[in-house]
Amino acid sequence: MCEEVTELPALTEKLADLETRLKNSENQITELRNKGRTQVIFSAEAGPRGNIGPYNTETTLIYQRVITNIGNAYSGATGIFSAPVAGVYYFTIFHHAGGKPGTELYLYKNSQCMVVTQDHPAVHETAHNGGNAVFLQLNQGDQVYVRMSANTHVWGSNYHTTFSGFLVSQM
């Protein structure tokens, strides 16, 4: 009986040590899982070109000045974002323009229009601003891009007209 009582504190200490080691191992596994996840974040600006448009036909808007491109999923040469992994992504488009002829921008997923931002020309207004945002579920390889309507324009300098997105949750 006396022997069992003396072993109890030693076993309690070993149990506490094992619990601490288990918790540390769980934390390390969580850190490794988070490091292994794909990170996709981009932001680009239409400039440095000044007025862009109007064009006679609907045109893919190329945001040439890439601000951030973690994961290299956005092409500043084509204006197209290609999803490197399946998941839910969040995209924003903002524009600035002035005077006539107004602005209409369409954010597309593959060949389907998902959201629009527009501003009609106004006689007494010197600047037009607008934007929109959307969560999209994408498969690997899906493309997202912005098209500008025929006979409209945007201002492509000083970081006014932007296209951004990031991976919210990988699937």
Coordinates of C-alpha atoms in Angstrom, one line a residue, residues 9 16 20 26 44 157 169:
P9 CA 3.2 11.8 -7.5
A16 CA 1.4 16.5 -16.9
T20 CA 2.3 19.5 -22.3
E26 CA -0.8 19.8 -31.8
A44 CA -3.4 45.9 -59.6
S157 CA -3.4 56.9 -63.2
S169 CA -11.0 29.6 -48.2

